[in-house]
Short mmCIF file of C-alpha atoms and ligand atoms in Angstrom, two decimals:
data_model
loop_
_atom_site.label_atom_id
_atom_site.label_comp_id
_atom_site.label_asym_id
_atom_site.label_seq_id
_atom_site.Cartn_x
_atom_site.Cartn_y
_atom_site.Cartn_z
CA MET A 1186 0.00 0.00 0.00
CA THR A 1187 1.40 3.39 -0.92
CA PRO A 1188 1.02 5.88 1.93
CA ALA A 1189 -1.17 8.91 1.60
CA GLY A 1190 0.13 12.42 2.13
CA PRO A 1191 1.74 15.23 0.21
CA ARG A 1192 3.57 14.00 -2.87
CA PRO A 1193 6.20 15.38 -5.17
CA ASP A 1194 4.44 17.41 -7.86
CA GLY A 1195 1.27 17.29 -5.80
CA PRO A 1196 -1.43 19.94 -6.06
CA PRO A 1197 -0.90 23.10 -4.02
CA PRO A 1198 -2.34 22.92 -0.48
CA GLU A 1199 -5.94 24.12 -0.49
CA GLY A 1200 -5.58 25.70 2.95
CA ALA A 1201 -8.28 28.29 3.32
CA ALA A 1202 -10.79 26.71 0.92
CA LEU A 1203 -10.55 23.38 2.69
CA LYS A 1204 -10.98 25.01 6.08
CA ARG A 1205 -14.04 26.92 4.82
CA LEU A 1206 -15.61 23.72 3.54
CA ALA A 1207 -14.83 21.89 6.79
CA ALA A 1208 -16.39 24.73 8.79
CA LYS A 1209 -19.56 24.52 6.66
CA LEU A 1210 -20.18 20.90 7.69
CA PRO A 1211 -22.95 20.76 10.28
CA PRO A 1212 -22.35 18.79 13.49
CA GLY A 1213 -23.07 15.10 13.00
CA PHE A 1214 -22.95 15.34 9.19
CA LEU A 1215 -21.86 11.88 7.97
CA LEU A 1216 -18.94 11.74 5.59
CA GLY A 1217 -18.19 8.39 4.04
CA VAL A 1218 -17.12 6.36 1.07
CA SER A 1219 -19.24 3.98 -0.94
CA THR A 1220 -18.57 0.74 -2.88
CA SER A 1221 -20.57 -2.22 -4.15
CA SER A 1222 -19.96 -5.95 -3.82
CA TYR A 1223 -19.96 -6.88 -7.49
CA GLN A 1224 -17.68 -4.02 -8.47
CA ILE A 1225 -14.89 -4.74 -5.99
CA GLU A 1226 -15.15 -8.13 -4.32
CA GLY A 1227 -14.03 -10.70 -6.89
CA GLY A 1228 -13.82 -13.94 -4.91
CA SER A 1229 -16.19 -15.38 -7.47
CA ALA A 1230 -15.26 -18.99 -6.67
CA SER A 1231 -16.81 -18.52 -3.23
CA ARG A 1232 -20.23 -17.31 -4.38
CA GLY A 1233 -23.05 -18.31 -6.69
CA ALA A 1234 -23.08 -16.94 -10.24
CA ALA A 1235 -24.59 -13.50 -10.74
CA GLY A 1236 -26.47 -12.37 -13.84
CA TRP A 1237 -23.60 -9.96 -14.47
CA ASP A 1238 -21.10 -12.89 -14.76
CA ILE A 1239 -23.11 -14.32 -17.62
CA PHE A 1240 -23.77 -10.94 -19.26
CA ALA A 1241 -20.07 -9.98 -19.13
CA ALA A 1242 -19.10 -13.29 -20.75
CA ARG A 1243 -21.19 -12.44 -23.82
CA PRO A 1244 -19.32 -10.75 -26.69
CA ASP A 1245 -19.36 -6.96 -26.87
CA THR A 1246 -21.21 -6.25 -23.66
CA ILE A 1247 -18.25 -4.81 -21.74
CA LEU A 1248 -16.20 -2.06 -23.33
CA ASP A 1249 -12.78 -3.54 -22.50
CA HIS A 1250 -14.00 -7.17 -22.66
CA SER A 1251 -13.22 -7.56 -18.97
CA ASN A 1252 -15.20 -9.17 -16.18
CA ALA A 1253 -15.49 -8.89 -12.41
CA LEU A 1254 -14.47 -12.41 -11.42
CA THR A 1255 -11.46 -10.94 -9.59
CA ALA A 1256 -12.33 -7.20 -9.69
CA ALA A 1257 -10.35 -5.41 -6.92
CA ASP A 1258 -10.05 -8.70 -5.00
CA HIS A 1259 -11.62 -7.05 -1.99
CA TYR A 1260 -12.92 -10.46 -0.87
CA HIS A 1261 -9.34 -11.40 -0.04
CA ARG A 1262 -8.03 -7.94 0.83
CA MET A 1263 -10.84 -6.64 2.98
CA PRO A 1264 -8.73 -5.95 6.12
CA GLU A 1265 -6.28 -3.90 4.01
CA ASP A 1266 -9.18 -1.90 2.56
CA VAL A 1267 -10.70 -1.24 5.98
CA ALA A 1268 -7.25 -0.12 7.17
CA LEU A 1269 -7.22 2.35 4.27
CA MET A 1270 -10.57 3.76 5.37
CA LYS A 1271 -9.32 4.08 8.92
CA GLU A 1272 -6.30 5.97 7.64
CA LEU A 1273 -8.65 8.15 5.58
CA GLY A 1274 -10.69 8.94 8.68
CA VAL A 1275 -14.22 8.51 7.28
CA ASP A 1276 -17.21 8.34 9.61
CA ALA A 1277 -19.02 5.70 7.62
CA TYR A 1278 -18.65 3.08 4.91
CA ARG A 1279 -21.43 2.12 2.52
CA PHE A 1280 -20.85 -1.33 1.04
CA SER A 1281 -23.23 -3.83 -0.49
CA ILE A 1282 -23.91 -7.42 0.40
CA SER A 1283 -23.81 -9.86 -2.48
CA TRP A 1284 -27.04 -11.86 -2.66
CA PRO A 1285 -25.39 -14.77 -4.57
CA ARG A 1286 -22.62 -14.88 -1.95
CA VAL A 1287 -25.14 -15.27 0.85
CA GLN A 1288 -27.60 -17.44 -1.08
CA PRO A 1289 -25.86 -18.87 -4.15
CA LEU A 1290 -29.09 -19.80 -5.91
CA GLY A 1291 -31.04 -16.77 -4.74
CA LYS A 1292 -33.24 -18.94 -2.56
CA GLY A 1293 -32.86 -21.87 -0.23
CA ALA A 1294 -29.47 -22.85 1.15
CA VAL A 1295 -27.32 -20.18 2.75
CA ASN A 1296 -23.57 -20.11 2.18
CA PRO A 1297 -22.05 -19.84 5.68
CA GLU A 1298 -18.72 -18.63 4.26
CA GLY A 1299 -20.55 -15.76 2.59
CA LEU A 1300 -22.20 -14.62 5.79
CA ALA A 1301 -18.86 -15.09 7.61
CA PHE A 1302 -17.19 -12.66 5.18
CA TYR A 1303 -19.64 -9.84 6.01
CA ASP A 1304 -19.44 -10.75 9.68
CA ARG A 1305 -15.67 -10.17 9.56
CA LEU A 1306 -16.16 -6.96 7.58
CA LEU A 1307 -18.56 -5.60 10.20
CA ASP A 1308 -16.16 -6.52 13.00
CA GLU A 1309 -13.27 -4.81 11.21
CA LEU A 1310 -15.34 -1.68 10.59
CA LEU A 1311 -16.61 -1.38 14.13
CA GLU A 1312 -13.13 -2.02 15.46
CA ALA A 1313 -11.88 0.82 13.24
CA GLY A 1314 -14.66 3.11 14.50
CA ILE A 1315 -16.40 3.23 11.10
CA ARG A 1316 -20.19 3.23 10.90
CA PRO A 1317 -21.48 0.49 8.56
CA MET A 1318 -24.14 1.27 5.96
CA ALA A 1319 -25.16 -1.93 4.16
CA THR A 1320 -26.90 -1.97 0.80
CA LEU A 1321 -28.81 -5.21 0.39
CA PHE A 1322 -28.88 -5.25 -3.39
CA HIS A 1323 -26.61 -3.44 -5.81
CA TRP A 1324 -27.54 -5.20 -9.08
CA ASP A 1325 -25.91 -8.61 -8.53
CA THR A 1326 -29.02 -10.70 -9.10
CA PRO A 1327 -28.33 -14.42 -8.58
CA TRP A 1328 -28.09 -16.07 -12.00
CA ALA A 1329 -30.45 -18.88 -11.00
CA LEU A 1330 -33.20 -16.30 -10.45
CA GLU A 1331 -32.25 -14.33 -13.55
CA GLN A 1332 -32.66 -17.50 -15.62
CA ALA A 1333 -36.19 -17.81 -14.30
CA GLY A 1334 -37.01 -14.25 -15.43
CA GLY A 1335 -35.21 -12.19 -12.77
CA TRP A 1336 -37.02 -9.03 -11.72
CA THR A 1337 -39.68 -9.45 -14.40
CA LYS A 1338 -41.08 -12.09 -12.05
CA ARG A 1339 -43.04 -11.25 -8.91
CA ASP A 1340 -41.46 -14.22 -7.17
CA THR A 1341 -38.05 -12.46 -7.23
CA ALA A 1342 -39.37 -9.72 -4.92
CA TYR A 1343 -40.44 -12.36 -2.39
CA ARG A 1344 -37.14 -14.26 -2.68
CA PHE A 1345 -35.38 -10.93 -2.11
CA ALA A 1346 -37.37 -10.39 1.08
CA ASP A 1347 -36.37 -13.87 2.31
CA TYR A 1348 -32.71 -13.07 1.70
CA VAL A 1349 -33.09 -9.70 3.42
CA ARG A 1350 -34.53 -11.40 6.47
CA ILE A 1351 -31.54 -13.78 6.62
CA VAL A 1352 -29.13 -10.84 6.45
CA GLY A 1353 -31.18 -8.77 8.90
CA GLU A 1354 -31.19 -11.60 11.42
CA ALA A 1355 -27.44 -12.09 11.04
CA PHE A 1356 -26.35 -8.44 11.21
CA GLY A 1357 -29.31 -6.50 12.58
CA ASP A 1358 -27.46 -5.60 15.74
CA ARG A 1359 -24.41 -4.10 14.00
CA VAL A 1360 -25.46 -2.33 10.78
CA ALA A 1361 -26.24 1.33 11.47
CA ASP A 1362 -27.96 2.13 8.17
CA TRP A 1363 -29.64 -0.18 5.67
CA VAL A 1364 -30.23 0.58 2.01
CA THR A 1365 -32.70 -1.85 0.45
CA ILE A 1366 -31.92 -1.41 -3.24
CA ASN A 1367 -29.37 0.63 -5.14
CA GLU A 1368 -30.70 2.66 -8.09
CA PRO A 1369 -33.55 0.41 -9.20
CA ALA A 1370 -34.19 2.85 -12.08
CA THR A 1371 -30.79 2.12 -13.58
CA LEU A 1372 -31.36 -1.64 -13.40
CA ALA A 1373 -34.88 -1.45 -14.83
CA LEU A 1374 -33.88 0.91 -17.61
CA GLU A 1375 -30.41 -0.22 -18.58
CA GLY A 1376 -30.78 -3.91 -17.69
CA TYR A 1377 -34.33 -4.73 -18.74
CA THR A 1378 -35.46 -1.98 -21.12
CA LEU A 1379 -32.35 -1.03 -23.10
CA GLY A 1380 -30.22 -4.14 -22.62
CA VAL A 1381 -26.91 -2.38 -21.97
CA HIS A 1382 -26.53 -3.81 -18.46
CA ALA A 1383 -27.22 -7.32 -17.19
CA PRO A 1384 -29.39 -9.20 -17.85
CA GLY A 1385 -29.33 -7.55 -21.28
CA ARG A 1386 -33.07 -7.61 -21.91
CA ALA A 1387 -34.39 -4.91 -24.17
CA LEU A 1388 -38.14 -4.67 -23.93
CA TRP A 1389 -40.24 -1.90 -22.40
CA VAL A 1390 -42.64 -4.47 -21.01
CA ALA A 1391 -39.75 -6.25 -19.25
CA GLY A 1392 -38.58 -2.89 -17.86
CA ALA A 1393 -42.06 -2.02 -16.61
CA ARG A 1394 -42.50 -5.39 -14.90
CA ALA A 1395 -39.01 -5.22 -13.39
CA SER A 1396 -39.75 -1.71 -12.09
CA HIS A 1397 -42.85 -2.83 -10.28
CA HIS A 1398 -41.17 -5.88 -8.77
CA LEU A 1399 -38.14 -3.86 -7.68
CA LEU A 1400 -40.50 -1.47 -5.93
CA LEU A 1401 -42.34 -4.38 -4.35
CA GLY A 1402 -39.02 -5.98 -3.35
CA HIS A 1403 -38.03 -2.70 -1.69
CA GLY A 1404 -41.27 -2.53 0.31
CA LEU A 1405 -41.09 -6.18 1.34
CA ALA A 1406 -37.45 -5.70 2.38
CA VAL A 1407 -38.34 -2.75 4.62
CA LYS A 1408 -41.11 -4.81 6.20
CA ALA A 1409 -38.76 -7.78 6.72
CA LEU A 1410 -36.10 -5.58 8.37
CA ARG A 1411 -38.67 -3.97 10.66
CA GLU A 1412 -40.07 -7.37 11.58
CA VAL A 1413 -36.66 -8.85 12.48
CA PRO A 1414 -36.29 -6.11 13.95
CA VAL A 1415 -32.97 -4.57 12.99
CA LYS A 1416 -31.54 -1.72 15.05
CA GLY A 1417 -30.38 0.46 12.17
CA ARG A 1418 -32.14 3.09 10.06
CA ILE A 1419 -33.68 2.04 6.74
CA GLY A 1420 -33.73 3.79 3.38
CA ILE A 1421 -33.39 3.30 -0.39
CA SER A 1422 -30.83 4.79 -2.82
CA ASN A 1423 -32.24 6.32 -5.97
CA ALA A 1424 -30.36 7.98 -8.82
CA HIS A 1425 -31.59 11.48 -9.57
CA THR A 1426 -30.87 14.01 -12.28
CA PRO A 1427 -32.42 17.45 -12.69
CA VAL A 1428 -34.03 17.44 -16.13
CA PHE A 1429 -34.43 20.39 -18.51
CA ALA A 1430 -35.88 20.55 -22.00
CA ALA A 1431 -33.28 21.42 -24.63
CA SER A 1432 -35.63 24.03 -26.14
CA SER A 1433 -39.12 25.39 -25.66
CA ARG A 1434 -40.40 23.28 -28.58
CA TRP A 1435 -43.29 21.10 -27.41
CA SER A 1436 -41.53 17.95 -28.68
CA ASP A 1437 -38.50 18.66 -26.50
CA ARG A 1438 -40.70 19.53 -23.54
CA PHE A 1439 -42.58 16.22 -23.83
CA ALA A 1440 -39.32 14.32 -24.21
CA ALA A 1441 -37.96 16.04 -21.09
CA ARG A 1442 -41.12 15.27 -19.17
CA ASN A 1443 -40.87 11.57 -20.11
CA PHE A 1444 -37.20 11.48 -19.24
CA ASP A 1445 -37.89 13.12 -15.88
CA ILE A 1446 -40.57 10.54 -15.08
CA LEU A 1447 -38.31 7.64 -16.05
CA SER A 1448 -35.25 8.95 -14.22
CA ASN A 1449 -36.71 10.66 -11.19
CA ARG A 1450 -40.26 9.60 -10.47
CA VAL A 1451 -40.89 5.90 -11.19
CA PHE A 1452 -39.05 4.89 -8.02
CA ALA A 1453 -39.58 7.96 -5.86
CA ASP A 1454 -43.31 8.68 -6.19
CA PRO A 1455 -44.52 5.20 -5.10
CA VAL A 1456 -41.97 5.04 -2.27
CA LEU A 1457 -42.41 8.56 -0.92
CA ARG A 1458 -46.02 9.40 -1.87
CA GLY A 1459 -47.60 5.98 -2.21
CA LYS A 1460 -48.63 6.92 -5.75
CA ARG A 1461 -47.57 5.65 -9.14
CA ALA A 1462 -45.51 8.04 -11.26
CA PRO A 1463 -47.46 9.80 -14.02
CA GLY A 1464 -47.67 7.98 -17.36
CA LEU A 1465 -45.36 8.70 -20.28
CA VAL A 1466 -46.72 10.88 -23.04
CA GLY A 1467 -46.88 9.74 -26.65
CA LEU A 1468 -44.57 6.74 -26.30
CA GLY A 1469 -47.22 4.03 -26.33
CA VAL A 1470 -45.55 2.59 -23.24
CA ARG A 1471 -47.21 1.71 -19.93
CA LEU A 1472 -45.02 1.81 -16.87
CA SER A 1473 -47.34 0.24 -14.38
CA GLY A 1474 -46.05 -3.36 -14.62
CA THR A 1475 -48.46 -5.83 -13.07
CA PRO A 1476 -49.52 -4.40 -9.71
CA ARG A 1477 -51.86 -6.21 -7.38
CA TRP A 1478 -54.19 -4.82 -4.78
CA GLY A 1479 -52.21 -3.91 -1.66
CA ASP A 1480 -48.85 -3.48 -3.42
CA ALA A 1481 -48.90 0.32 -3.24
CA LYS A 1482 -49.14 0.17 0.55
CA ILE A 1483 -46.29 -2.33 0.84
CA ILE A 1484 -44.10 -0.12 -1.36
CA ALA A 1485 -44.77 3.07 0.62
CA GLN A 1486 -43.29 1.88 3.94
CA PRO A 1487 -42.10 4.81 6.02
CA LEU A 1488 -38.34 5.36 5.64
CA ASP A 1489 -35.77 6.79 8.02
CA PHE A 1490 -33.71 8.40 5.26
CA TYR A 1491 -33.79 8.83 1.51
CA GLY A 1492 -30.57 8.02 -0.39
CA VAL A 1493 -29.87 10.31 -3.35
CA GLN A 1494 -27.19 9.63 -5.95
CA TYR A 1495 -26.41 12.59 -8.12
CA TYR A 1496 -23.83 12.53 -10.87
CA PHE A 1497 -25.04 14.81 -13.68
CA PRO A 1498 -27.99 16.86 -14.96
CA SER A 1499 -29.91 16.05 -18.15
CA ARG A 1500 -30.78 18.36 -21.03
CA VAL A 1501 -33.26 16.43 -23.10
CA ALA A 1502 -34.36 16.76 -26.72
CA ALA A 1503 -36.82 14.73 -28.78
CA GLY A 1504 -35.44 12.39 -31.41
CA PRO A 1505 -33.07 9.45 -31.52
CA PRO A 1506 -29.91 9.58 -29.39
CA ARG A 1507 -26.78 11.16 -30.76
CA LEU A 1508 -25.23 10.94 -27.35
CA LYS A 1509 -25.92 7.76 -25.48
CA ILE A 1510 -28.15 8.00 -22.48
CA GLY A 1511 -26.65 6.88 -19.21
CA THR A 1512 -23.24 5.34 -19.53
CA PRO A 1513 -21.35 5.57 -22.82
CA ASP A 1514 -20.78 1.84 -23.15
CA SER A 1515 -22.44 -0.83 -25.21
CA GLN A 1516 -25.21 0.16 -27.59
CA THR A 1517 -28.33 -1.77 -28.41
CA LYS A 1518 -31.01 -1.23 -30.98
CA ALA A 1519 -33.44 -0.39 -28.16
CA MET A 1520 -31.07 2.31 -27.01
CA LEU A 1521 -30.64 3.82 -30.44
CA ASP A 1522 -34.40 3.69 -31.04
CA LEU A 1523 -35.14 5.78 -27.96
CA PRO A 1524 -37.21 8.79 -28.98
CA MET A 1525 -35.23 11.14 -26.73
CA ARG A 1526 -31.64 12.11 -26.32
CA LEU A 1527 -29.26 13.91 -24.02
CA GLU A 1528 -27.81 17.12 -25.37
CA PRO A 1529 -24.41 18.47 -24.30
CA TRP A 1530 -24.06 21.36 -21.84
CA PRO A 1531 -21.34 23.58 -23.31
CA GLU A 1532 -21.30 25.69 -20.14
CA TYR A 1533 -20.04 22.81 -17.98
CA GLY A 1534 -16.82 20.80 -17.97
CA VAL A 1535 -17.22 17.04 -18.25
CA THR A 1536 -15.96 14.04 -16.33
CA GLY A 1537 -14.37 10.91 -17.82
CA PHE A 1538 -17.79 9.59 -18.79
CA ASP A 1539 -18.58 12.88 -20.57
CA TRP A 1540 -21.03 13.67 -17.80
CA PRO A 1541 -21.48 17.41 -17.22
CA ASP A 1542 -19.94 18.56 -13.94
CA SER A 1543 -22.57 20.87 -12.52
CA PRO A 1544 -22.50 21.33 -8.75
CA ASP A 1545 -24.71 24.42 -9.06
CA LEU A 1546 -27.66 22.17 -9.91
CA VAL A 1547 -27.44 20.16 -6.66
CA PRO A 1548 -29.60 22.67 -4.74
CA VAL A 1549 -31.96 22.79 -7.73
CA LEU A 1550 -32.38 19.01 -7.49
CA LEU A 1551 -32.98 19.26 -3.75
CA GLY A 1552 -35.57 21.97 -4.41
CA HIS A 1553 -37.39 19.58 -6.76
CA PHE A 1554 -37.64 17.05 -3.90
CA ALA A 1555 -39.06 19.65 -1.55
CA ASP A 1556 -41.64 20.68 -4.18
CA ARG A 1557 -42.64 17.13 -5.04
CA TYR A 1558 -42.61 15.38 -1.71
CA GLY A 1559 -42.96 18.14 0.88
CA SER A 1560 -43.25 16.80 4.41
CA LYS A 1561 -43.13 13.22 3.12
CA LEU A 1562 -39.44 13.56 2.28
CA PRO A 1563 -37.28 11.92 4.97
CA PRO A 1564 -33.79 13.29 5.71
CA VAL A 1565 -31.62 12.97 2.61
CA ILE A 1566 -28.23 11.26 2.50
CA PHE A 1567 -26.16 11.51 -0.66
CA THR A 1568 -25.28 7.80 -0.73
CA GLU A 1569 -23.12 8.34 -3.84
CA GLY A 1570 -21.42 11.22 -5.55
CA GLY A 1571 -18.14 11.28 -7.42
CA ALA A 1572 -16.47 11.37 -10.80
CA SER A 1573 -14.30 9.31 -13.13
CA TYR A 1574 -11.20 10.82 -14.69
CA PRO A 1575 -8.32 9.32 -16.68
CA ASP A 1576 -6.01 9.61 -13.63
CA MET A 1577 -2.67 9.35 -15.42
CA PRO A 1578 0.18 8.75 -12.94
CA ASN A 1579 2.98 11.34 -13.17
CA ARG A 1580 6.66 10.51 -13.63
CA VAL A 1581 7.02 9.43 -10.01
CA GLY A 1582 3.85 7.33 -10.14
CA ALA A 1583 1.64 9.72 -8.15
CA ILE A 1584 -1.92 10.39 -9.28
CA ASN A 1585 -2.64 14.05 -8.83
CA ASP A 1586 -6.35 14.01 -9.54
CA ALA A 1587 -6.96 17.71 -9.00
CA ASP A 1588 -10.12 17.51 -11.15
CA ARG A 1589 -11.64 14.92 -8.79
CA ILE A 1590 -10.75 17.07 -5.77
CA ASP A 1591 -12.46 20.01 -7.40
CA TYR A 1592 -15.52 17.90 -8.27
CA LEU A 1593 -15.86 16.55 -4.75
CA ALA A 1594 -15.24 19.88 -3.04
CA THR A 1595 -17.78 21.73 -5.17
CA HIS A 1596 -20.44 19.01 -5.06
CA LEU A 1597 -20.12 18.51 -1.31
CA SER A 1598 -20.26 22.25 -0.76
CA ALA A 1599 -23.38 22.46 -2.94
CA ALA A 1600 -24.99 19.60 -1.02
CA LEU A 1601 -24.61 21.73 2.12
CA THR A 1602 -26.62 24.61 0.66
CA GLU A 1603 -29.71 25.27 2.74
CA VAL A 1604 -32.80 24.34 0.78
CA PRO A 1605 -36.10 24.88 2.62
CA GLY A 1606 -37.85 21.60 3.36
CA VAL A 1607 -34.78 19.41 2.86
CA LYS A 1608 -32.43 18.14 5.53
CA VAL A 1609 -29.20 16.68 4.17
CA GLU A 1610 -27.45 14.43 6.67
CA GLY A 1611 -24.47 12.99 4.84
CA TYR A 1612 -22.38 12.54 1.71
CA PHE A 1613 -20.67 9.34 0.58
CA VAL A 1614 -17.95 9.57 -2.06
CA TRP A 1615 -18.20 7.10 -4.92
CA SER A 1616 -15.85 5.39 -4.61
CA LEU A 1617 -13.15 4.14 -2.27
CA LEU A 1618 -11.45 2.04 -4.97
CA ASP A 1619 -11.17 2.00 -8.73
CA ASN A 1620 -13.47 -0.83 -9.69
CA PHE A 1621 -15.42 -2.73 -12.35
CA GLU A 1622 -17.50 0.08 -13.77
CA TRP A 1623 -20.22 -2.17 -15.21
CA ALA A 1624 -20.42 -2.05 -19.01
CA ALA A 1625 -17.42 0.31 -19.10
CA GLY A 1626 -15.26 -2.40 -17.49
CA TYR A 1627 -12.12 -0.93 -15.95
CA THR A 1628 -11.96 2.04 -18.34
CA GLN A 1629 -13.57 4.52 -15.91
CA LYS A 1630 -11.89 5.20 -12.60
CA PHE A 1631 -13.88 6.67 -9.72
CA GLY A 1632 -11.64 5.72 -6.78
CA LEU A 1633 -9.84 7.77 -4.18
CA VAL A 1634 -7.49 4.79 -4.35
CA ALA A 1635 -6.09 3.31 -7.57
CA VAL A 1636 -5.95 -0.46 -7.94
CA ASP A 1637 -3.33 -2.08 -10.17
CA PRO A 1638 -5.26 -4.66 -12.21
CA ASP A 1639 -2.29 -7.06 -12.33
CA THR A 1640 -0.86 -6.84 -8.81
CA GLN A 1641 -3.95 -5.48 -7.01
CA GLU A 1642 -1.63 -2.98 -5.33
CA ARG A 1643 -3.56 -0.05 -3.85
CA THR A 1644 -2.15 3.46 -4.39
CA THR A 1645 -3.85 6.40 -2.77
CA LYS A 1646 -4.50 9.39 -5.06
CA ALA A 1647 -4.21 13.07 -4.18
CA SER A 1648 -7.99 13.08 -3.67
CA PHE A 1649 -7.54 10.57 -0.85
CA ALA A 1650 -5.12 12.92 0.90
CA TRP A 1651 -7.51 15.83 0.27
CA TYR A 1652 -10.48 13.99 1.78
CA GLN A 1653 -8.30 12.93 4.69
CA ARG A 1654 -7.36 16.57 5.35
CA LEU A 1655 -10.98 17.66 5.08
CA LEU A 1656 -12.12 15.00 7.54
CA ALA A 1657 -9.39 15.99 9.96
CA ALA A 1658 -10.11 19.73 9.60
CA ARG A 1659 -13.66 19.45 10.92
CA THR A 1660 -14.24 21.53 13.96
CA HIS A 1661 -17.40 19.78 15.16
C1 BGC B 684 -23.95 3.15 -9.42
C2 BGC B 684 -22.54 2.67 -9.25
C3 BGC B 684 -21.69 3.17 -10.40
C4 BGC B 684 -21.71 4.68 -10.40
C5 BGC B 684 -20.86 5.33 -11.48
C6 BGC B 684 -24.06 4.59 -9.86
O1 BGC B 684 -25.07 4.67 -10.77
O2 BGC B 684 -24.68 2.93 -8.24
O3 BGC B 684 -22.54 1.27 -9.18
O4 BGC B 684 -20.39 2.68 -10.36
O5 BGC B 684 -23.01 5.12 -10.59
O6 BGC B 684 -21.29 4.96 -12.74
#
């Protein structure tokens, strides 16, 4: 492990700016880092197959033709990674639990080694004084369930609740915060509707069914955790993007409205308001899935916090994509047939993924929550925020990722802006480690720590040292 700290050719000390940001942090504001099981763990011989294993093995699904069978080998290097977080000085760590590691077939027999791994992780974290936030599902659907239809099947939501109960019973005394599902919108849209993520299905009807069952799975999971009962707080993590029409033309305004519903409302309205999101206009697509009487109530379980993941805003125009929507990785016919597209934002710089870097829109996004959900909005935690950059090492091997430092400083500062009706309680940087960035493979690096794909050596970047200084500079 390469130690953190000032490096030759490092960025100039931020001094005053860093102190100002530290002073802006309210008492008790949680600062953390976030990862997910599939993206870092590897250790694939000790778990059941995930849908992503099968998807990544298909030709042309992953940009660099890689897979996550080893990933950052966190499964074998977990104590070293927790030591890194201790050195960093974070309050909290958001990780995810791999369903196929706990239940290799997604139902039935439990893998004791799998549970033992998370048991050790929790012990290490608590020993290091780091507050554990566990996500129960971050897209690694067990392959056995995926083969039977995955989230298009209602049964998957019930199998998910069974798994959640197992995990809740095992760790309910030690996990401080639970996230049921990570970004269900991304899975429903990219995995089931556009086919650019696992399981690679590309049908609106599959996406609509998956959406409903993910919502149901979320509600059943909250119920299961409360029934156990677990000690920690419970929430969900949804991706959000403030949406604007590219022009005042009605076609662009309708496209923007549809995009807003798909990105921001399908998973927030039923959870926070107990109401289905409005229908899409002019697309001939129904989003309702196959709800049954009583589902809406299960889905709208009261939450202790609402996890928001903000990466970029969306300027939407009608017409087929010129720029790909979401991640610039594999393309499918369904994706290219989409009747809406994202337009560039010349006024903003972009990150490695070509995503506009626009911290000024964070308070705007928070304002949208206040308008839409009013008193029904629980305290917000940014459960992810961060940026990929090329991160070229300099001649002495140091990674001086000044652009990431700037991104994190400005986005965190914006997240602290007072917005009436919204209480923001924390910010988790995505991500601790460079990892398997889904369909982009290892081509996009989000980590505060670089991981050598051959040796697995961890090297802290300048952003790690920056975050460390910020954490240490807090006055309360
Ligand atoms: C996901 C992460 C992903 C990150 C950057 C989020 O949508 O939850 O798994 O790595 O974005 O693309």
